[in-house]
Amino acid sequence: LIAEAGLYKASDQVIILSPENVDSVLYNSSAARLVMFYATWCGHCVAFSPTWKSLARDIKEWKPAVDLAAIDCADESNRKVCTNFGITGYPTLKFFPAFSSNESMGQQFSGSSRDVRGLRHYIIDKLEKQHEAWPPACPPLETASEAEIDNFFQTNNVKHLVLVFERKNSYVGREVTLDLLQYENIAVRRVLDTETSLVSRFGVTDFPSCYLYYSSRYICRMKVLSEARTFYSYALQRLPGVVRTGKHQTAITDPINNSTEEWRPFNKTSVYMSDLESALHYSLRVELSGHITISGDDLTALKKYIHVLAKYFPGRPSVKSALKIVDNWLQLQNGTEIRYSSLRDVLDNAVQTSDAVLPDGVQWVGCQGSQAQYRRYPCAVWKLFHVLTVQAKEIGSTDPQEVLQAMRGYVSSFFGCRPCAEHFESMALESMDHVTSLSAAVLWLWSRHNRVNNRLAGELSEDPDFPKIQWPSPELCPSCHGVKRTGEHHWNQEQVLTFLRNYFSSDHILMDYLQ
Ligand code: FAD
C-alpha cells in the first residue's frame, strides 16, 4: 500500500523498492538495475515520472537483463535506505550492474540526456561496460565479424539469424537484440558498415537495414515500413517459429482450438456483431446478475451504461429497440436501489417481443481464443466501447465524456475482473477528465487500450495465437506509423483516428454467424 502512494505502481513495470526488498533487488541479482531515487513532493520528480514510465514500457522486453526500479525517499519508512545510498537530491539515478555486491552504492547517472532515447542509450552503454558482471540473459551486443557469422549455425541452435547493418554510432542493432531477448529461435547481431567484405558480399547499401541470414548463400532483406527499431522488432517477433520463452508454438493461420466449441473461421481484421451482442448478453444477464440489488454509484453507472448503449449501439433494429425499452424503464426507476430480478424481468419479458429482442447466449467470433481461457468477454468489452466512442463521434454526441464515463462506471462497478477494473480506474483518474472532444475520446480509449496491451504482452493470460501488440500493426494501418528524425517510432494520431473511425464504424461491422 505504501508503494501505491508514491509516483509509481508495480503495473508501471517499475520495481518499487522498500526496506524489505532493496537488498534482494539490487544485490547479487542476475539483471542490472537502473534505480530512481525520488521524493513525491519534488516537482522535478513529478515532471520526470512520465519519462520514467515511458522508458519502463519501452524496455519492458529487456527485463531479464536490465530492469528499472524506483524508491520514494519522502516516505519515512524508506529514509534509511535513501540515506545509506547517500541520496541528498532528487531525482537521483543510479546504475547497479548485475551481481553488485552488498556494499555497492551504485554508479551515479552520467548520461547526457534524460529523455527516453537518451536513457535507453545510457543503459546500453552501461551494459556494454559490464565485462565481469554480464547479465546471463543478455545476448552479445558487440559487433559481429564475418567469421562469426559464417560459423554461426555450427555453434548456435536457432532458426533465424538476423543481421542489422548499421553505422558505429547507431544503437538500433543493440536495441533490437535486447527487444528479442525473450524470444526463442532467433538471434540478432549488429554488423558495421566498416565490415566491408560482408557489406559487399550481401550488397548492403542502406544503414541501418535488416537481413535474415540462413546460410552464406541465402540471405534476404527484411521489408519494413521504416528502417527503425520498432519496425524491425515488431516484424522479427512475428517470424514463423519465433516464440516468446515459455509460450507454445504459434500457428498463425490455423489457431489450435482446444475448447469443445466448433471454431468459427473469421477475418482477423474485422469487427463482428456477434461479439458485440454476446458482450451485451454476458454483461446484462451474467455479469450484472451477481448483484442482487444495485444502488448508489452502481445504479448511476448502470443507468449511464444502458443509456449510451440505447443511444449508440449500432445493432440490428430489434436489438436497438430492446435497449431503448431497458433504458426507458431504468430512467423511470427513481428509488435509491433496484433489484436485479426486476431488471431481469424487463430483459426477459418486456423486451422479448418480435420487434425488440436481446439475443440470448454467447457466440464469440472475432473474440474466439485458441483455448477456452483466452479472449472472449474482455475482448468484446473493449470492442464494444471502441465502437461506442466511434458511434458517438459519427452521430455527434454533445458530450465527449459520455461514453468514456459510462465505460468507467461500468468497469468500476461491475466488470468481474477486479484488478482490471482497478488498473482502468487509475488510468481514468489520471487523464480521462482531460478529454474535451469526441475525437479525443476515441483516441483516449485507443491509447489506454494500448497501454494495457503493453502491460499484458507476454503474460500468461496472453493468447499465443493473438499476441498483444501496439495496435494497429504496421500491416493493418501503415500510415498510422511514423518515425521521428531521431529514429523513434511515433503514432500519426490523425491517421489513427481516421483508421479507428473506419475500423469500428457501423458500416464495417460484419453480421456473420448471428442467431
Ligand atoms: P484485447 O486486448 O481484448 O483486444 C480486443 C481486440 O481489440 C484486439 O483483438 C484488436 O482487434 C483490438 N485492439 C487491440 N488493441 C487495441 C487498441 N489499442 N485500440 C483499439 N482496438 C484494439 N487483463 C489483465 O490480465 N489485466 C488487466 O489489468 C486487464 N485490464 C483490463 C481492463 C479492461 C477495461 C478490459 C476490458 C480488459 C482488461 N483486461 C485485463 C483483459 C485484456 O485487456 C484483454 O481483453 C484480454 O486479455 C483478451 O485479449 P485479446 O487478445 O482478445 O485482445
Coordinates of C-alpha atoms and ligand atoms in Angstrom, one line a residue:
L1 CA 0.0 0.0 0.0
I2 CA 2.9 2.3 0.8
A3 CA 4.3 1.7 -2.6
E4 CA 1.0 2.6 -4.3
A5 CA 1.1 6.0 -2.5
G6 CA 4.3 7.1 -4.5
L7 CA 4.6 8.2 -8.1
Y8 CA 4.8 4.6 -9.4
K9 CA 2.8 1.4 -9.2
A10 CA 4.0 -2.1 -9.9
S11 CA 1.8 -2.0 -13.0
D12 CA 4.1 0.7 -14.4
Q13 CA 6.6 -2.1 -15.0
V14 CA 8.9 -0.5 -12.4
I15 CA 10.1 -2.4 -9.3
I16 CA 9.0 -0.5 -6.2
L17 CA 11.8 -0.6 -3.7
S18 CA 11.3 -0.7 0.0
P19 CA 13.5 -1.6 3.0
E20 CA 12.2 -5.2 2.7
N21 CA 13.2 -5.9 -0.9
V22 CA 16.0 -3.4 -1.6
D23 CA 18.8 -5.9 -0.9
S24 CA 17.4 -8.7 -2.9
V25 CA 16.6 -6.4 -5.9
L26 CA 19.9 -4.5 -6.1
Y27 CA 22.5 -7.0 -4.8
N28 CA 23.6 -10.2 -6.4
S29 CA 20.9 -10.0 -9.0
S30 CA 21.3 -11.6 -12.4
A31 CA 19.9 -8.5 -14.0
A32 CA 21.3 -5.0 -13.9
R33 CA 19.1 -2.2 -12.4
L34 CA 18.7 1.4 -13.0
V35 CA 17.1 3.0 -9.9
M36 CA 15.4 6.3 -9.5
F37 CA 15.6 7.8 -6.0
Y38 CA 12.8 10.4 -5.8
A39 CA 10.6 12.3 -3.5
T40 CA 6.9 12.6 -4.1
W41 CA 6.8 16.3 -3.2
C42 CA 9.6 17.2 -5.6
G43 CA 8.2 18.9 -8.8
H44 CA 11.1 17.7 -11.0
C45 CA 10.4 14.2 -9.9
V46 CA 6.7 14.5 -10.8
A47 CA 7.6 16.1 -14.1
F48 CA 10.1 13.3 -14.8
S49 CA 7.8 10.5 -13.9
P50 CA 6.0 10.2 -17.3
T51 CA 9.5 9.8 -18.9
W52 CA 10.4 7.0 -16.4
K53 CA 7.1 5.3 -17.1
S54 CA 7.6 5.6 -20.8
L55 CA 11.1 4.2 -20.5
A56 CA 9.8 1.3 -18.5
R57 CA 7.2 0.5 -21.2
D58 CA 9.7 1.0 -23.9
I59 CA 12.3 -1.5 -22.5
K60 CA 9.9 -4.0 -20.9
E61 CA 11.3 -6.8 -23.0
W62 CA 14.8 -6.2 -21.6
K63 CA 13.8 -7.1 -18.1
P64 CA 15.8 -10.3 -17.7
A65 CA 18.9 -8.3 -18.5
V66 CA 18.1 -4.9 -17.0
D67 CA 15.2 -3.5 -15.1
L68 CA 14.0 -0.2 -13.7
A69 CA 13.3 0.4 -10.0
A70 CA 12.2 3.4 -8.0
I71 CA 12.1 4.4 -4.4
D72 CA 10.2 7.2 -2.7
C73 CA 12.6 8.9 -0.3
A74 CA 9.9 11.1 1.0
D75 CA 8.3 8.0 2.6
E76 CA 9.5 7.9 6.2
S77 CA 9.9 4.2 6.1
N78 CA 12.4 4.5 3.1
R79 CA 14.5 7.2 4.6
K80 CA 17.2 4.9 6.0
V81 CA 17.6 3.2 2.6
C82 CA 18.0 6.5 0.8
T83 CA 20.5 7.8 3.4
N84 CA 22.5 4.7 3.1
F85 CA 22.8 5.3 -0.6
G86 CA 24.0 8.8 0.0
I87 CA 21.0 10.4 -1.6
T88 CA 20.7 14.1 -1.0
G89 CA 18.9 15.4 -4.1
Y90 CA 16.0 14.3 -6.2
P91 CA 15.7 12.7 -8.6
T92 CA 18.9 10.8 -8.5
L93 CA 19.6 7.9 -10.9
K94 CA 22.0 5.1 -10.1
F95 CA 23.0 2.1 -12.1
F96 CA 23.6 -1.2 -10.4
P97 CA 25.4 -3.8 -12.6
A98 CA 24.3 -7.4 -12.3
F99 CA 25.8 -9.2 -9.4
S100 CA 26.5 -6.0 -7.5
S101 CA 27.9 -6.7 -4.0
N102 CA 26.0 -5.6 -0.9
E103 CA 28.5 -2.8 -0.3
S104 CA 27.8 -1.3 -3.7
M105 CA 26.4 2.3 -3.6
G106 CA 25.5 2.1 -7.3
Q107 CA 27.0 4.2 -10.1
Q108 CA 25.7 7.8 -10.3
F109 CA 24.0 8.5 -13.7
S110 CA 26.4 10.2 -16.0
G111 CA 24.5 10.3 -19.3
S112 CA 23.9 13.5 -21.2
S113 CA 20.2 13.1 -21.9
R114 CA 17.3 12.2 -19.7
D115 CA 14.7 11.6 -22.4
V116 CA 13.6 8.0 -23.1
R117 CA 16.0 7.7 -26.0
G118 CA 19.0 9.1 -24.1
L119 CA 18.3 6.9 -21.1
R120 CA 17.9 3.8 -23.3
H121 CA 21.3 4.5 -24.9
Y122 CA 22.8 5.2 -21.5
I123 CA 21.6 1.7 -20.3
I124 CA 23.2 0.1 -23.4
D125 CA 26.5 1.9 -22.8
K126 CA 26.5 0.8 -19.2
L127 CA 25.6 -2.8 -20.1
E128 CA 28.4 -2.9 -22.6
K129 CA 31.0 -2.0 -19.9
Q130 CA 30.0 -4.9 -17.7
H131 CA 32.5 -7.5 -18.9
E132 CA 32.7 -9.2 -15.5
A133 CA 29.1 -8.7 -14.4
W134 CA 27.4 -9.5 -17.7
P135 CA 23.8 -10.4 -17.1
P136 CA 23.5 -14.0 -18.2
A137 CA 20.2 -13.3 -20.0
C138 CA 21.8 -10.6 -22.1
P139 CA 22.8 -11.6 -25.6
P140 CA 26.1 -10.3 -27.0
L141 CA 25.9 -6.7 -28.0
E142 CA 29.2 -6.3 -29.7
T143 CA 29.5 -6.1 -33.5
A144 CA 29.8 -9.4 -35.4
S145 CA 32.6 -10.3 -37.7
E146 CA 32.4 -12.2 -40.9
A147 CA 34.0 -15.3 -39.3
E148 CA 31.4 -15.4 -36.5
I149 CA 28.5 -15.1 -39.0
D150 CA 29.9 -17.7 -41.3
N151 CA 30.2 -20.2 -38.5
F152 CA 27.1 -19.1 -36.6
F153 CA 24.9 -22.2 -37.3
Q154 CA 27.7 -24.6 -36.3
T155 CA 27.7 -23.3 -32.8
N156 CA 24.1 -22.0 -32.3
N157 CA 20.9 -23.9 -32.5
V158 CA 18.5 -21.2 -33.6
K159 CA 16.3 -20.9 -36.7
H160 CA 16.8 -17.3 -37.6
L161 CA 20.0 -15.2 -37.6
V162 CA 19.2 -11.5 -38.0
L163 CA 21.9 -9.1 -39.1
V164 CA 21.4 -5.4 -38.5
F165 CA 23.8 -3.5 -40.7
E166 CA 24.4 -0.1 -39.3
R167 CA 26.9 2.6 -38.6
K168 CA 29.1 2.7 -35.5
N169 CA 27.1 5.3 -33.6
S170 CA 23.7 3.7 -34.2
Y171 CA 22.0 1.9 -31.3
V172 CA 19.3 0.2 -33.4
G173 CA 21.1 -3.2 -33.6
R174 CA 21.6 -3.4 -29.9
E175 CA 18.1 -2.2 -29.1
V176 CA 16.6 -4.9 -31.4
T177 CA 18.9 -7.5 -29.9
L178 CA 17.5 -6.6 -26.5
D179 CA 13.9 -6.4 -27.7
L180 CA 14.3 -10.0 -28.9
L181 CA 15.9 -11.2 -25.7
Q182 CA 12.9 -13.1 -24.5
Y183 CA 12.2 -14.8 -27.9
E184 CA 13.4 -18.3 -28.8
N185 CA 14.7 -19.5 -32.2
I186 CA 16.2 -16.1 -33.1
A187 CA 19.5 -14.3 -32.6
V188 CA 20.3 -10.8 -33.6
R189 CA 23.8 -9.4 -34.4
R190 CA 24.9 -6.0 -35.5
V191 CA 27.3 -5.6 -38.3
L192 CA 29.1 -2.3 -39.0
D193 CA 29.2 -0.6 -42.4
T194 CA 33.0 -0.9 -42.0
E195 CA 32.8 -4.7 -42.3
T196 CA 33.3 -4.1 -46.0
S197 CA 33.7 -7.7 -47.1
L198 CA 30.2 -8.7 -45.7
V199 CA 28.7 -5.4 -46.9
S200 CA 29.8 -6.0 -50.4
R201 CA 29.1 -9.8 -50.3
F202 CA 25.5 -9.1 -49.5
G203 CA 25.2 -5.9 -51.5
V204 CA 24.2 -3.8 -48.5
T205 CA 23.6 -0.2 -49.3
D206 CA 21.4 1.2 -46.5
F207 CA 22.4 1.7 -42.9
P208 CA 20.5 0.7 -40.9
S209 CA 19.0 -2.2 -42.7
C210 CA 18.0 -5.6 -41.5
Y211 CA 18.7 -9.0 -43.1
L212 CA 17.7 -12.6 -42.4
Y213 CA 20.7 -14.8 -42.8
Y214 CA 20.2 -18.5 -43.3
S215 CA 23.5 -19.6 -44.8
S216 CA 26.3 -17.9 -46.7
R217 CA 24.3 -18.4 -49.9
Y218 CA 20.9 -17.5 -48.6
I219 CA 20.2 -14.1 -47.1
C220 CA 17.2 -11.8 -47.6
R221 CA 16.5 -8.2 -46.6
M222 CA 13.5 -7.7 -44.3
K223 CA 10.9 -5.5 -45.8
V224 CA 9.6 -2.9 -43.2
L225 CA 7.7 0.3 -43.4
S226 CA 10.6 2.3 -41.9
E227 CA 14.2 1.3 -41.2
A228 CA 13.8 1.8 -37.4
R229 CA 13.9 -0.2 -34.2
T230 CA 10.2 -0.6 -33.6
F231 CA 9.5 -1.9 -37.1
Y232 CA 12.4 -4.4 -37.0
S233 CA 11.4 -5.7 -33.6
Y234 CA 7.7 -6.0 -34.4
A235 CA 8.4 -7.9 -37.6
L236 CA 11.1 -10.2 -36.1
Q237 CA 8.9 -11.1 -33.1
R238 CA 6.3 -12.4 -35.5
L239 CA 8.6 -14.6 -37.8
P240 CA 7.4 -18.1 -38.2
G241 CA 8.8 -20.3 -35.4
V242 CA 9.8 -17.4 -33.2
V243 CA 8.1 -17.8 -29.9
R244 CA 8.3 -15.9 -26.6
T245 CA 10.1 -18.1 -24.0
G246 CA 7.6 -20.3 -22.2
K247 CA 4.9 -20.0 -24.9
H248 CA 3.7 -22.8 -27.1
Q249 CA 4.5 -22.6 -30.8
T250 CA 2.0 -20.3 -32.6
A251 CA 0.1 -21.4 -35.6
I252 CA -0.8 -18.1 -37.2
T253 CA -3.1 -19.3 -39.9
D254 CA -4.7 -22.2 -38.2
P255 CA -5.3 -21.5 -34.5
I256 CA -5.3 -24.5 -32.3
N257 CA -8.6 -24.6 -30.6
N258 CA -8.7 -27.0 -27.6
S259 CA -12.1 -25.9 -26.5
T260 CA -15.0 -28.2 -27.2
E261 CA -16.8 -25.5 -29.3
E262 CA -16.6 -25.6 -33.0
W263 CA -14.2 -23.0 -34.4
R264 CA -15.8 -20.2 -36.4
P265 CA -13.5 -19.0 -39.1
F266 CA -13.2 -15.3 -39.2
N267 CA -11.4 -12.3 -40.6
K268 CA -8.9 -11.1 -38.0
T269 CA -9.2 -7.5 -39.3
S270 CA -12.9 -7.1 -38.8
V271 CA -15.4 -6.4 -36.0
Y272 CA -18.3 -8.9 -35.7
M273 CA -21.7 -8.0 -34.5
S274 CA -21.9 -11.5 -32.9
D275 CA -19.1 -10.5 -30.4
L276 CA -20.9 -7.2 -29.6
E277 CA -24.2 -8.9 -29.0
S278 CA -22.5 -11.6 -27.0
A279 CA -20.9 -8.9 -24.8
L280 CA -24.4 -7.4 -24.3
H281 CA -25.8 -10.7 -23.2
Y282 CA -22.9 -11.5 -20.9
S283 CA -22.8 -8.1 -19.2
L284 CA -26.6 -7.8 -18.8
R285 CA -27.5 -11.4 -18.0
V286 CA -24.4 -12.8 -16.4
E287 CA -22.1 -10.1 -15.0
L288 CA -24.9 -8.0 -13.6
S289 CA -26.7 -11.0 -12.2
G290 CA -24.1 -11.2 -9.4
H291 CA -25.6 -8.1 -7.9
I292 CA -28.9 -8.9 -6.1
T293 CA -29.6 -5.2 -5.5
I294 CA -28.0 -2.3 -7.3
S295 CA -27.8 1.1 -5.7
G296 CA -25.8 4.3 -5.2
D297 CA -22.9 4.8 -7.7
D298 CA -23.5 1.3 -9.1
L299 CA -27.1 2.3 -10.1
T300 CA -25.9 5.6 -11.6
A301 CA -23.2 3.6 -13.5
L302 CA -25.8 1.1 -14.8
K303 CA -28.1 3.8 -16.0
K304 CA -25.3 5.6 -17.9
Y305 CA -24.2 2.3 -19.4
I306 CA -27.6 1.4 -20.7
H307 CA -28.2 4.9 -21.8
V308 CA -25.1 5.0 -24.1
L309 CA -26.0 1.6 -25.4
A310 CA -29.5 2.8 -26.2
K311 CA -28.1 5.8 -28.0
Y312 CA -25.1 4.5 -29.8
F313 CA -25.2 0.7 -30.1
P314 CA -25.1 0.2 -33.9
G315 CA -27.1 -3.1 -33.8
R316 CA -29.9 -4.7 -35.6
P317 CA -33.2 -2.7 -35.2
S318 CA -34.7 -5.3 -32.9
V319 CA -31.7 -5.1 -30.5
K320 CA -31.7 -1.3 -30.6
S321 CA -35.4 -1.3 -29.7
A322 CA -34.7 -3.7 -26.8
L323 CA -32.0 -1.4 -25.5
K324 CA -34.3 1.6 -25.7
I325 CA -37.0 -0.3 -23.7
V326 CA -34.5 -1.2 -21.0
D327 CA -33.2 2.4 -20.9
N328 CA -36.7 3.9 -20.6
W329 CA -37.5 1.5 -17.8
L330 CA -34.3 2.3 -15.9
Q331 CA -34.7 6.0 -16.3
L332 CA -38.1 5.7 -14.6
Q333 CA -36.7 4.0 -11.6
N334 CA -36.5 6.9 -9.1
G335 CA -35.8 4.8 -6.0
T336 CA -32.3 4.5 -4.4
E337 CA -32.0 0.9 -5.4
I338 CA -33.3 -1.6 -7.9
R339 CA -33.3 -5.4 -7.6
Y340 CA -31.5 -7.3 -10.4
S341 CA -34.5 -9.6 -10.7
S342 CA -36.7 -6.6 -11.7
L343 CA -34.2 -5.7 -14.4
R344 CA -34.1 -9.3 -15.5
D345 CA -37.8 -9.3 -15.8
V346 CA -37.6 -6.5 -18.2
L347 CA -34.8 -8.1 -20.2
D348 CA -36.6 -11.5 -20.4
N349 CA -40.2 -10.4 -20.7
A350 CA -40.9 -6.8 -21.6
V351 CA -38.2 -6.8 -24.2
Q352 CA -38.7 -10.1 -25.9
T353 CA -41.4 -9.2 -28.4
S354 CA -40.9 -9.8 -32.1
D355 CA -39.6 -6.3 -32.8
A356 CA -37.5 -6.0 -29.7
V357 CA -35.0 -8.7 -28.9
L358 CA -31.9 -9.0 -26.8
P359 CA -30.1 -12.1 -28.1
D360 CA -29.7 -14.8 -25.5
G361 CA -26.4 -16.6 -25.1
V362 CA -22.9 -16.0 -26.4
Q363 CA -21.3 -16.8 -29.7
W364 CA -17.8 -15.4 -30.0
V365 CA -16.4 -15.0 -33.4
G366 CA -13.6 -12.4 -33.7
C367 CA -13.1 -12.8 -30.0
Q368 CA -12.6 -16.5 -30.0
G369 CA -9.5 -17.7 -28.3
S370 CA -7.3 -20.6 -29.2
Q371 CA -8.3 -22.1 -25.8
A372 CA -11.3 -21.5 -23.6
Q373 CA -9.4 -19.3 -21.1
Y374 CA -8.4 -16.8 -23.7
R375 CA -10.1 -13.6 -25.0
R376 CA -13.9 -13.8 -25.3
Y377 CA -15.8 -11.4 -23.0
P378 CA -13.0 -8.9 -22.1
C379 CA -12.1 -8.8 -25.8
A380 CA -15.7 -8.0 -26.7
V381 CA -15.9 -5.4 -23.9
W382 CA -13.0 -3.4 -25.5
K383 CA -14.5 -3.7 -29.0
L384 CA -17.9 -2.7 -27.7
F385 CA -16.6 0.5 -26.2
H386 CA -14.4 1.3 -29.1
V387 CA -17.5 1.0 -31.3
L388 CA -19.5 3.2 -29.0
T389 CA -16.8 6.0 -28.9
V390 CA -16.7 6.0 -32.7
Q391 CA -20.5 6.0 -33.0
A392 CA -20.8 8.9 -30.6
K393 CA -18.4 10.8 -32.8
E394 CA -20.3 9.9 -36.0
I395 CA -23.7 10.6 -34.6
G396 CA -22.4 13.8 -32.9
S397 CA -22.9 13.5 -29.2
T398 CA -22.8 16.7 -27.3
D399 CA -20.7 15.3 -24.5
P400 CA -17.2 14.0 -25.2
Q401 CA -17.1 12.4 -21.8
E402 CA -20.4 10.5 -22.2
V403 CA -19.2 7.1 -23.5
L404 CA -15.9 7.1 -21.6
Q405 CA -17.6 7.9 -18.3
A406 CA -20.2 5.2 -19.0
M407 CA -17.4 2.7 -19.6
R408 CA -15.5 3.9 -16.5
G409 CA -18.7 3.4 -14.3
Y410 CA -19.5 0.0 -15.8
V411 CA -16.0 -1.3 -15.4
S412 CA -15.6 0.1 -11.9
S413 CA -19.0 -1.1 -10.6
F414 CA -19.5 -4.4 -12.5
F415 CA -16.5 -5.7 -14.5
G416 CA -15.8 -9.0 -13.0
C417 CA -12.0 -8.8 -13.3
R418 CA -11.3 -6.6 -10.3
P419 CA -7.6 -6.0 -10.8
C420 CA -8.5 -4.9 -14.4
A421 CA -11.1 -2.5 -13.0
E422 CA -8.5 -1.0 -10.6
H423 CA -6.0 -0.5 -13.4
F424 CA -8.5 1.0 -15.6
E425 CA -9.7 3.3 -12.9
S426 CA -6.2 4.5 -12.2
M427 CA -5.8 5.4 -15.9
A428 CA -9.2 7.1 -15.9
L429 CA -8.2 9.1 -12.8
E430 CA -5.0 10.2 -14.4
S431 CA -6.4 11.7 -17.7
M432 CA -9.9 10.8 -18.6
D433 CA -11.1 14.2 -17.5
H434 CA -8.8 15.9 -19.9
V435 CA -10.7 14.6 -22.9
T436 CA -12.6 17.5 -24.4
S437 CA -13.6 16.4 -27.9
L438 CA -15.3 13.3 -29.4
S439 CA -12.1 12.6 -31.4
A440 CA -10.0 12.8 -28.3
A441 CA -12.4 10.3 -26.6
V442 CA -11.8 7.8 -29.5
L443 CA -8.1 8.3 -29.2
W444 CA -8.0 8.2 -25.4
L445 CA -9.6 4.7 -25.4
W446 CA -7.3 3.5 -28.1
S447 CA -4.1 4.7 -26.4
R448 CA -5.2 3.3 -23.0
H449 CA -6.0 0.0 -24.5
N450 CA -2.5 0.0 -26.0
R451 CA -1.1 0.7 -22.5
V452 CA -3.0 -2.4 -21.2
N453 CA -1.7 -4.4 -24.2
N454 CA 1.9 -3.3 -23.3
R455 CA 1.5 -4.3 -19.7
L456 CA 0.0 -7.7 -20.6
A457 CA 2.3 -8.6 -23.5
G458 CA 4.0 -11.9 -22.6
E459 CA 1.8 -12.6 -19.6
L460 CA 0.2 -16.0 -19.1
S461 CA -3.2 -14.6 -20.0
E462 CA -2.0 -13.7 -23.5
D463 CA -3.4 -16.0 -26.2
P464 CA -0.3 -17.2 -28.1
D465 CA -2.3 -17.0 -31.3
F466 CA -3.3 -13.4 -30.6
P467 CA -0.2 -11.7 -29.2
K468 CA -0.7 -8.3 -27.5
I469 CA 0.7 -5.7 -29.8
Q470 CA 0.7 -2.0 -30.0
W471 CA -2.3 -1.8 -32.2
P472 CA -3.0 -1.3 -35.1
S473 CA 0.0 -3.1 -36.6
P474 CA 2.0 -1.5 -39.4
E475 CA 0.4 -4.1 -41.8
L476 CA -3.1 -3.1 -40.7
C477 CA -2.5 0.7 -40.8
P478 CA 0.8 1.7 -42.5
S479 CA 0.0 5.4 -42.4
C480 CA -0.6 5.3 -38.6
H481 CA 3.1 4.7 -38.0
G482 CA 5.9 7.1 -38.5
V483 CA 9.5 7.7 -37.4
K484 CA 10.9 10.8 -35.9
R485 CA 14.1 12.3 -37.1
T486 CA 15.7 10.7 -34.0
G487 CA 14.6 7.3 -35.3
E488 CA 12.0 6.9 -32.5
H489 CA 8.6 5.5 -33.5
H490 CA 5.7 7.8 -33.4
W491 CA 2.0 7.4 -34.0
N492 CA 0.4 9.6 -36.6
Q493 CA -2.7 10.4 -34.5
E494 CA -4.7 11.9 -37.3
Q495 CA -4.2 8.8 -39.3
V496 CA -5.0 6.6 -36.3
L497 CA -8.3 8.5 -35.8
T498 CA -9.2 8.0 -39.4
F499 CA -8.4 4.4 -39.2
L500 CA -10.4 3.8 -35.9
R501 CA -13.4 5.7 -37.3
N502 CA -13.3 3.4 -40.3
Y503 CA -12.4 0.1 -38.5
F504 CA -15.1 0.4 -35.8
S505 CA -17.7 2.1 -37.9
S506 CA -21.2 0.6 -38.1
D507 CA -20.8 0.1 -41.8
H508 CA -17.9 -2.2 -41.4
I509 CA -19.3 -4.5 -38.7
L510 CA -19.8 -8.0 -40.1
M511 CA -23.1 -9.7 -39.4
D512 CA -22.0 -13.3 -40.0
Y513 CA -23.0 -16.0 -37.5
L514 CA -25.8 -14.0 -35.9
Q515 CA -28.5 -16.2 -34.5
Ligands
FAD1 P1 -7.9 -7.4 -26.4 O1 -6.9 -6.5 -25.7 O2 -9.1 -7.8 -25.6 O3 -8.4 -6.6 -27.7 C1 -9.5 -7.0 -28.4 C2 -9.3 -6.6 -29.9 O4 -9.3 -5.1 -29.9 C3 -8.0 -7.0 -30.5 O5 -8.1 -8.3 -31.0 C4 -7.8 -5.9 -31.6 O6 -8.6 -6.3 -32.7 C5 -8.4 -4.7 -30.9 N1 -7.5 -3.8 -30.3 C6 -6.3 -4.2 -29.7 N2 -5.7 -3.1 -29.2 C7 -6.5 -2.1 -29.5 C8 -6.4 -0.7 -29.3 N3 -5.3 -0.1 -28.6 N4 -7.4 0.1 -29.7 C9 -8.4 -0.4 -30.4 N5 -8.6 -1.7 -30.6 C10 -7.6 -2.5 -30.2 N6 -6.4 -8.3 -18.4 C11 -5.4 -8.4 -17.4 O7 -4.8 -9.5 -17.4 N7 -5.0 -7.4 -16.6 C12 -5.6 -6.2 -16.7 O8 -5.3 -5.3 -15.9 C13 -6.7 -6.0 -17.6 N8 -7.4 -4.8 -17.7 C14 -8.5 -4.7 -18.5 C15 -9.3 -3.6 -18.5 C16 -10.4 -3.5 -19.3 C17 -11.2 -2.3 -19.2 C18 -10.7 -4.6 -20.1 C19 -12.0 -4.5 -21.0 C20 -10.0 -5.7 -20.2 C21 -8.8 -5.8 -19.4 N9 -8.1 -7.0 -19.3 C22 -7.0 -7.1 -18.5 C23 -8.3 -8.0 -20.3 C24 -7.3 -7.8 -21.5 O9 -7.1 -6.4 -21.8 C25 -7.8 -8.5 -22.8 O10 -9.1 -8.0 -23.1 C26 -7.9 -10.0 -22.7 O11 -6.6 -10.5 -22.3 C27 -8.2 -10.6 -24.1 O12 -7.2 -10.2 -25.0 P2 -7.4 -10.2 -26.6 O13 -6.2 -10.8 -27.2 O14 -8.7 -10.6 -27.0 O15 -7.2 -8.6 -27.0

